[in-house]
PDB file of C-alpha atoms in Angstrom:
ATOM      1  CA  MET A  27       0.093   0.093  -0.268  1.00 38.00           C
ATOM      2  CA  ASN A  28       1.289   3.771  -0.874  1.00 49.00           C
ATOM      3  CA  THR A  29       1.686   5.746   2.111  1.00 45.00           C
ATOM      4  CA  TYR A  30       2.773   8.903   0.075  1.00 62.00           C
ATOM      5  CA  SER A  31       0.059  11.574  -0.696  1.00 80.00           C
ATOM      6  CA  THR A  32       0.205  14.003  -3.470  1.00 87.00           C
ATOM      7  CA  ASN A  33      -1.123  17.319  -4.070  1.00 89.00           C
ATOM      8  CA  TYR A  34      -3.021  16.362  -7.224  1.00 92.00           C
ATOM      9  CA  TYR A  35      -5.777  13.893  -8.662  1.00 92.00           C
ATOM     10  CA  VAL A  36      -5.573  12.002 -11.385  1.00 94.00           C
ATOM     11  CA  GLY A  37      -7.567  10.142 -14.239  1.00 94.00           C
ATOM     12  CA  ARG A  38      -6.827   7.654 -16.637  1.00 94.00           C
ATOM     13  CA  PHE A  39      -8.747   6.831 -19.700  1.00 92.00           C
ATOM     14  CA  THR A  40      -8.144   3.978 -21.996  1.00 91.00           C
ATOM     15  CA  SER A  41      -8.986   2.784 -25.548  1.00 87.00           C
ATOM     16  CA  GLU A  42      -7.386  -0.134 -27.262  1.00 88.00           C
ATOM     17  CA  ASP A  43      -4.492   1.997 -28.327  1.00 86.00           C
ATOM     18  CA  ASN A  44      -3.789   4.684 -25.794  1.00 88.00           C
ATOM     19  CA  LYS A  45      -3.852   5.624 -22.118  1.00 92.00           C
ATOM     20  CA  LEU A  46      -4.360   9.073 -21.382  1.00 95.00           C
ATOM     21  CA  PHE A  47      -3.953  10.395 -17.913  1.00 96.00           C
ATOM     22  CA  ILE A  48      -5.557  13.907 -17.100  1.00 96.00           C
ATOM     23  CA  PHE A  49      -4.002  15.767 -13.906  1.00 96.00           C
ATOM     24  CA  MET A  50      -5.715  17.993 -11.818  1.00 93.00           C
ATOM     25  CA  ASN A  51      -3.911  19.996  -9.105  1.00 91.00           C
ATOM     26  CA  LYS A  52      -5.992  19.732  -5.433  1.00 88.00           C
ATOM     27  CA  TYR A  53      -5.409  23.608  -4.645  1.00 84.00           C
ATOM     28  CA  TYR A  54      -4.915  25.382  -7.716  1.00 86.00           C
ATOM     29  CA  PRO A  55      -6.709  25.760 -11.152  1.00 89.00           C
ATOM     30  CA  TYR A  56      -4.527  23.503 -12.936  1.00 92.00           C
ATOM     31  CA  VAL A  57      -4.866  20.749 -15.329  1.00 95.00           C
ATOM     32  CA  THR A  58      -2.727  18.839 -17.791  1.00 97.00           C
ATOM     33  CA  THR A  59      -2.157  15.364 -19.354  1.00 97.00           C
ATOM     34  CA  ALA A  60       0.273  12.630 -19.565  1.00 97.00           C
ATOM     35  CA  ASP A  61       0.847   9.624 -22.029  1.00 95.00           C
ATOM     36  CA  SER A  62       2.185   7.483 -18.626  1.00 94.00           C
ATOM     37  CA  TYR A  63       2.211   7.910 -14.965  1.00 94.00           C
ATOM     38  CA  GLU A  64       3.697   5.541 -12.058  1.00 89.00           C
ATOM     39  CA  PHE A  65       3.828   7.128  -8.961  1.00 80.00           C
ATOM     40  CA  GLY A  66       5.979   9.635  -8.663  1.00 75.00           C
ATOM     41  CA  ASN A  67       6.822   9.443 -12.505  1.00 88.00           C
ATOM     42  CA  ILE A  68       4.708  11.307 -15.006  1.00 94.00           C
ATOM     43  CA  SER A  69       5.508  11.595 -18.764  1.00 96.00           C
ATOM     44  CA  PHE A  70       3.672  14.698 -19.514  1.00 97.00           C
ATOM     45  CA  VAL A  71       2.327  15.251 -22.958  1.00 97.00           C
ATOM     46  CA  GLU A  72       0.294  17.853 -25.003  1.00 95.00           C
ATOM     47  CA  ASN A  73      -3.749  16.738 -25.676  1.00 94.00           C
ATOM     48  CA  SER A  74      -4.891  19.508 -28.024  1.00 94.00           C
ATOM     49  CA  ASP A  75      -8.461  18.660 -26.992  1.00 93.00           C
ATOM     50  CA  ILE A  76      -8.057  18.390 -23.738  1.00 93.00           C
ATOM     51  CA  LYS A  77      -6.642  22.043 -23.765  1.00 94.00           C
ATOM     52  CA  SER A  78      -9.410  23.413 -26.101  1.00 93.00           C
ATOM     53  CA  CYS A  79     -12.037  21.934 -24.116  1.00 92.00           C
ATOM     54  CA  ILE A  80     -10.659  23.289 -20.607  1.00 90.00           C
ATOM     55  CA  ASP A  81      -9.922  26.635 -22.657  1.00 88.00           C
ATOM     56  CA  SER A  82     -13.445  26.969 -24.083  1.00 90.00           C
ATOM     57  CA  LEU A  83     -15.542  25.720 -20.864  1.00 84.00           C
ATOM     58  CA  GLU A  84     -14.372  28.344 -18.343  1.00 77.00           C
ATOM     59  CA  TYR A  85     -14.925  26.079 -15.401  1.00 80.00           C
ATOM     60  CA  ARG A  86     -14.139  28.120 -12.174  1.00 78.00           C
ATOM     61  CA  PHE A  87     -12.290  26.188  -9.480  1.00 74.00           C
ATOM     62  CA  VAL A  88     -14.083  28.278  -6.312  1.00 68.00           C
ATOM     63  CA  ASP A  89     -17.538  29.100  -7.968  1.00 54.00           C
ATOM     64  CA  SER A  90     -18.213  31.748  -5.154  1.00 52.00           C
ATOM     65  CA  ILE A  91     -15.979  33.737  -6.468  1.00 56.00           C
ATOM     66  CA  ASP A  92     -16.205  35.456 -10.050  1.00 58.00           C
ATOM     67  CA  ALA A  93     -12.099  35.652 -10.437  1.00 60.00           C
ATOM     68  CA  GLU A  94     -10.081  35.172 -13.358  1.00 61.00           C
ATOM     69  CA  TYR A  95      -7.506  33.349 -11.689  1.00 68.00           C
ATOM     70  CA  ASN A  96     -10.492  30.804 -10.606  1.00 80.00           C
ATOM     71  CA  ILE A  97     -10.701  29.673 -14.288  1.00 86.00           C
ATOM     72  CA  TYR A  98      -9.126  26.132 -14.804  1.00 89.00           C
ATOM     73  CA  LYS A  99      -5.909  26.125 -17.022  1.00 92.00           C
ATOM     74  CA  TYR A 100      -4.726  24.029 -19.057  1.00 95.00           C
ATOM     75  CA  LEU A 101      -0.754  23.818 -19.103  1.00 96.00           C
ATOM     76  CA  GLU A 102       1.310  22.959 -21.490  1.00 96.00           C
ATOM     77  CA  VAL A 103       4.624  20.551 -21.246  1.00 97.00           C
ATOM     78  CA  GLU A 104       6.484  23.940 -21.957  1.00 97.00           C
ATOM     79  CA  GLN A 105       4.860  25.603 -19.279  1.00 95.00           C
ATOM     80  CA  LEU A 106       5.507  22.469 -17.137  1.00 96.00           C
ATOM     81  CA  ASN A 107       9.516  22.448 -17.605  1.00 96.00           C
ATOM     82  CA  SER A 108       9.842  26.360 -17.265  1.00 96.00           C
ATOM     83  CA  LEU A 109      11.527  27.147 -13.684  1.00 95.00           C
ATOM     84  CA  MET A 110       9.787  29.328 -10.846  1.00 90.00           C
ATOM     85  CA  THR A 111      10.208  32.866 -10.736  1.00 90.00           C
ATOM     86  CA  TYR A 112      10.403  34.437  -7.874  1.00 89.00           C
ATOM     87  CA  GLU A 113       7.449  36.175  -8.398  1.00 90.00           C
ATOM     88  CA  GLN A 114       5.418  32.801  -8.667  1.00 86.00           C
ATOM     89  CA  ILE A 115       7.183  31.319  -5.638  1.00 89.00           C
ATOM     90  CA  SER A 116       5.992  34.429  -3.826  1.00 89.00           C
ATOM     91  CA  ASN A 117       2.175  34.089  -4.348  1.00 84.00           C
ATOM     92  CA  LEU A 118       2.365  30.675  -3.076  1.00 84.00           C
ATOM     93  CA  HIS A 119       1.326  30.181   0.364  1.00 83.00           C
ATOM     94  CA  GLU A 120       3.946  29.979   3.608  1.00 90.00           C
ATOM     95  CA  ASP A 121       3.513  26.182   3.780  1.00 86.00           C
ATOM     96  CA  GLU A 122       4.215  25.607   0.175  1.00 85.00           C
ATOM     97  CA  GLN A 123       7.384  27.895   0.972  1.00 90.00           C
ATOM     98  CA  ASN A 124       8.106  25.907   3.306  1.00 91.00           C
ATOM     99  CA  GLN A 125       8.136  22.899   1.262  1.00 89.00           C
ATOM    100  CA  MET A 126       9.411  24.455  -1.276  1.00 90.00           C
ATOM    101  CA  LYS A 127      12.882  25.186   1.011  1.00 91.00           C
ATOM    102  CA  TYR A 128      12.871  21.190   1.937  1.00 92.00           C
ATOM    103  CA  TRP A 129      12.478  19.366  -1.211  1.00 92.00           C
ATOM    104  CA  LYS A 130      13.735  22.308  -3.433  1.00 92.00           C
ATOM    105  CA  PRO A 131      11.983  21.819  -6.576  1.00 92.00           C
ATOM    106  CA  GLN A 132      13.049  23.788  -9.732  1.00 90.00           C
ATOM    107  CA  THR A 133      10.182  23.371 -12.598  1.00 93.00           C
ATOM    108  CA  ILE A 134       6.910  24.567 -12.223  1.00 93.00           C
ATOM    109  CA  LYS A 135       5.759  20.674 -12.874  1.00 94.00           C
ATOM    110  CA  GLU A 136       7.635  19.728  -9.768  1.00 93.00           C
ATOM    111  CA  ILE A 137       5.654  21.976  -7.649  1.00 90.00           C
ATOM    112  CA  ILE A 138       1.930  21.957  -9.629  1.00 91.00           C
ATOM    113  CA  PHE A 139       2.014  18.094  -9.700  1.00 92.00           C
ATOM    114  CA  ASN A 140       4.290  16.566  -6.344  1.00 90.00           C
ATOM    115  CA  ASN A 141       4.611  14.061  -4.319  1.00 86.00           C
ATOM    116  CA  TRP A 142       5.658  15.703  -0.777  1.00 79.00           C
ATOM    117  CA  ASP A 143       2.482  17.085   0.560  1.00 55.00           C
TER     118      ASP A 143
END
């Protein structure tokens, strides 16, 4: 049994030819896709159909607050692999900043979809 926790939800879709994993952060409105997943190892890929769907629906993370930052956003592989900026880090909750000091993530994907919560 796995005793680790994650800061994301994961769904798996399968067909005869493919597997597609969809990831959604538990605390922020971010969604992305992968073609393989074993706990802790995610192979992110872009899926234009899922991206188009997420971008067009404008679902809100918190429906009681009508703020633009609550609209779900599909993160592309390039965004996931980019380095965190000071501004992005300063916008995180203090607990997350403390976890970053301990785990030392470098990229956005290591913060948004991690197994150290």
